[in-house]
Amino acid sequence: FEMPVYKLYYFPLRALGELMRQIFAYAGVDYEDIRVDEEKEWPAFKLQTPFGQMPVLEVDGKQIPQSFAIARYLAKQYGMAGATPFEAAWVDALADQYKDYYGEFRKFWYVLMEFVPGDKDATFEESAKPARDAFYPILVKALKDAGSGFLVGSSVTWVDFLISDHIATVKAELPCFLDAYPELITHVERVQALPAIAAWIARRPVSRV
């Protein structure tokens, strides 16, 4: 069995690329982490991507677009997609629910990060707070139901990386945002303490998001 040649293309940020990087780190799989300069390289490279977006994973020269499609593909290869079809469906369900949550939460996040202008306090009350209080109890219940310290089943899956990186990023900017959800902070600590993930976090390039 010959290992595929993987190339991951993304901007020099964590954001949508970090999920795949953590999957690779946990699997112990070599890949080329190609960080595309937004001003100098992206306009030309964009024309070569399937959807005009990144991240893109190249597998033996063939491209896969969309972050969740890439994550599922890699997770299935390396045992992080759920131990059964039922577990895999729950991993997907939590990831899809995260998308719904983030669609609302980002209205505030983009203002906080100064990606777009706006009123931080107003968008916090209108978007971030209701999005959090709808989604985070779902995560807390999933952790309780699994009983393993992970969100689904008895071992880590790709949705653990997705959620823990997001919560860690939010907590770094808004420590009080998680006050009512200590279980999610514990989850972050558990995932980030996995030896391969801890080693990756220690060596990865520093970026705010």
XYZ file of C-alpha atoms in Angstrom:
209
model
C 0.000 0.000 0.000
C 1.527 3.259 -1.147
C 0.635 6.395 0.797
C -1.055 9.105 -1.260
C 0.748 12.383 -1.824
C -1.263 15.042 -0.013
C -1.076 18.797 -0.550
C -3.313 21.082 1.516
C -3.822 24.581 0.141
C -5.077 27.333 2.417
C -4.298 30.862 3.581
C -1.698 31.425 6.341
C -4.433 31.188 8.997
C -5.954 28.477 11.177
C -9.636 29.164 10.357
C -10.977 26.597 7.842
C -7.597 24.912 7.346
C -6.916 23.939 10.946
C -9.403 21.073 10.980
C -7.517 19.204 8.259
C -4.137 20.008 9.790
C -5.239 18.477 13.095
C -6.573 15.369 11.357
C -3.224 14.942 9.607
C -1.362 15.554 12.874
C -3.413 13.007 14.796
C -3.093 10.426 12.026
C 0.659 10.991 11.824
C 0.394 11.403 8.058
C 2.820 13.500 6.017
C 1.406 16.243 3.809
C 2.515 19.499 2.273
C 0.972 22.423 4.164
C 0.874 25.057 1.420
C -0.063 28.513 2.700
C -1.195 30.711 -0.151
C -0.490 34.443 0.089
C -3.819 36.234 -0.269
C -2.504 39.153 -2.314
C 0.374 37.710 -4.310
C -0.670 34.110 -5.047
C -4.390 33.680 -4.450
C -5.841 35.558 -7.467
C -4.013 33.259 -9.912
C -4.427 30.079 -7.847
C -8.151 30.744 -7.398
C -8.678 30.059 -11.100
C -7.188 26.577 -10.661
C -9.499 25.531 -7.802
C -12.771 23.632 -8.367
C -15.026 26.182 -6.611
C -12.835 29.297 -6.500
C -12.369 28.693 -2.771
C -9.945 27.225 -0.266
C -9.139 24.976 1.475
C -8.387 22.511 -1.284
C -6.818 19.121 -0.690
C -4.804 17.620 -3.516
C -4.601 13.805 -3.430
C -2.101 12.412 -5.942
C -2.731 15.482 -8.111
C -6.543 15.397 -7.892
C -8.369 18.135 -6.005
C -11.084 17.966 -3.338
C -12.794 21.259 -2.372
C -14.908 22.208 0.682
C -13.541 21.868 4.218
C -16.106 19.348 5.516
C -15.801 17.158 2.418
C -12.023 17.111 2.903
C -12.383 16.388 6.621
C -14.785 13.502 6.012
C -12.539 12.056 3.321
C -9.468 12.095 5.572
C -11.377 10.979 8.664
C -12.678 7.922 6.820
C -9.154 7.056 5.685
C -7.664 7.323 9.171
C -10.384 6.146 11.559
C -11.798 9.452 12.802
C -15.261 9.365 11.208
C -17.093 7.334 13.893
C -16.839 3.654 14.720
C -20.209 2.738 13.165
C -22.462 4.205 10.463
C -24.717 5.533 13.253
C -21.793 7.300 14.931
C -20.651 8.676 11.571
C -24.135 10.125 11.052
C -23.961 11.836 14.453
C -20.509 13.247 13.680
C -21.943 14.685 10.455
C -25.060 15.954 12.254
C -23.044 17.884 14.848
C -20.817 19.321 12.117
C -23.861 20.414 10.102
C -25.403 21.958 13.224
C -22.126 23.811 13.767
C -22.519 25.309 10.290
C -25.966 26.612 11.225
C -24.583 28.048 14.469
C -21.568 29.640 12.798
C -23.732 31.291 10.158
C -25.209 33.367 12.979
C -22.159 33.620 15.231
C -19.898 34.980 12.497
C -22.038 38.119 12.156
C -20.581 39.105 15.517
C -17.177 37.423 15.074
C -16.358 39.311 11.883
C -17.130 42.594 13.642
C -15.039 41.593 16.685
C -12.110 40.600 14.452
C -12.554 43.878 12.515
C -13.061 42.046 9.237
C -16.220 44.128 8.750
C -17.476 47.329 10.408
C -20.303 47.133 12.931
C -21.446 47.492 16.520
C -19.807 44.763 18.630
C -22.251 45.001 21.522
C -25.332 44.985 19.304
C -24.203 42.043 17.156
C -23.188 40.148 20.296
C -26.735 40.420 21.660
C -28.427 39.833 18.300
C -26.260 37.026 16.900
C -23.546 35.553 19.114
C -25.505 35.095 22.314
C -28.594 33.385 20.834
C -26.403 31.232 18.539
C -24.313 30.118 21.519
C -27.279 29.358 23.744
C -28.974 27.307 21.029
C -25.906 25.260 20.053
C -23.701 24.849 23.128
C -26.314 22.898 25.154
C -26.451 20.428 22.235
C -22.693 19.927 22.551
C -22.890 19.549 26.324
C -25.603 16.886 25.936
C -23.547 15.076 23.276
C -20.572 14.950 25.651
C -22.766 13.661 28.469
C -24.396 11.016 26.247
C -21.046 9.804 24.875
C -19.500 9.645 28.356
C -16.009 9.336 26.885
C -14.869 12.954 26.949
C -15.431 13.106 23.195
C -18.534 14.235 21.327
C -19.453 10.948 19.630
C -18.610 7.404 20.647
C -15.587 6.346 22.676
C -12.769 7.933 20.666
C -11.841 11.187 18.977
C -13.517 12.091 15.673
C -13.066 14.956 13.269
C -15.943 16.883 14.845
C -13.946 17.003 18.107
C -11.192 18.855 16.258
C -13.706 21.179 14.588
C -15.460 22.132 17.823
C -12.446 22.268 20.126
C -10.465 24.548 17.824
C -13.434 26.890 17.468
C -14.101 27.016 21.215
C -10.396 27.572 21.952
C -10.265 30.428 19.438
C -13.380 32.071 20.866
C -12.178 31.635 24.457
C -8.879 33.345 23.621
C -10.768 36.464 22.509
C -13.805 36.244 24.842
C -12.956 34.325 28.043
C -16.375 35.001 29.623
C -18.273 33.604 26.623
C -17.919 30.041 27.966
C -18.773 30.758 31.613
C -22.022 28.771 31.505
C -20.440 25.902 29.546
C -17.410 24.610 31.503
C -17.880 21.170 29.906
C -16.778 22.650 26.583
C -13.599 24.066 28.112
C -12.877 20.605 29.530
C -13.450 19.162 26.060
C -10.947 21.608 24.527
C -8.371 20.678 27.151
C -8.903 16.950 26.542
C -8.542 17.239 22.749
C -5.563 19.594 22.913
C -3.830 17.305 25.400
C -3.798 14.393 22.936
C -0.027 13.979 22.375
C -0.102 14.400 18.590
C -2.385 17.453 18.832
C -0.361 19.017 21.648
C 2.803 18.572 19.567
C 1.117 20.155 16.525
C -0.166 23.143 18.532
C 3.335 23.678 19.934
C 4.915 23.844 16.470
C 2.206 25.388 14.281
C 2.622 28.949 12.989
C 1.030 31.476 15.317
C -2.059 33.243 13.995
C -4.970 35.010 15.688
C -7.547 32.942 13.808
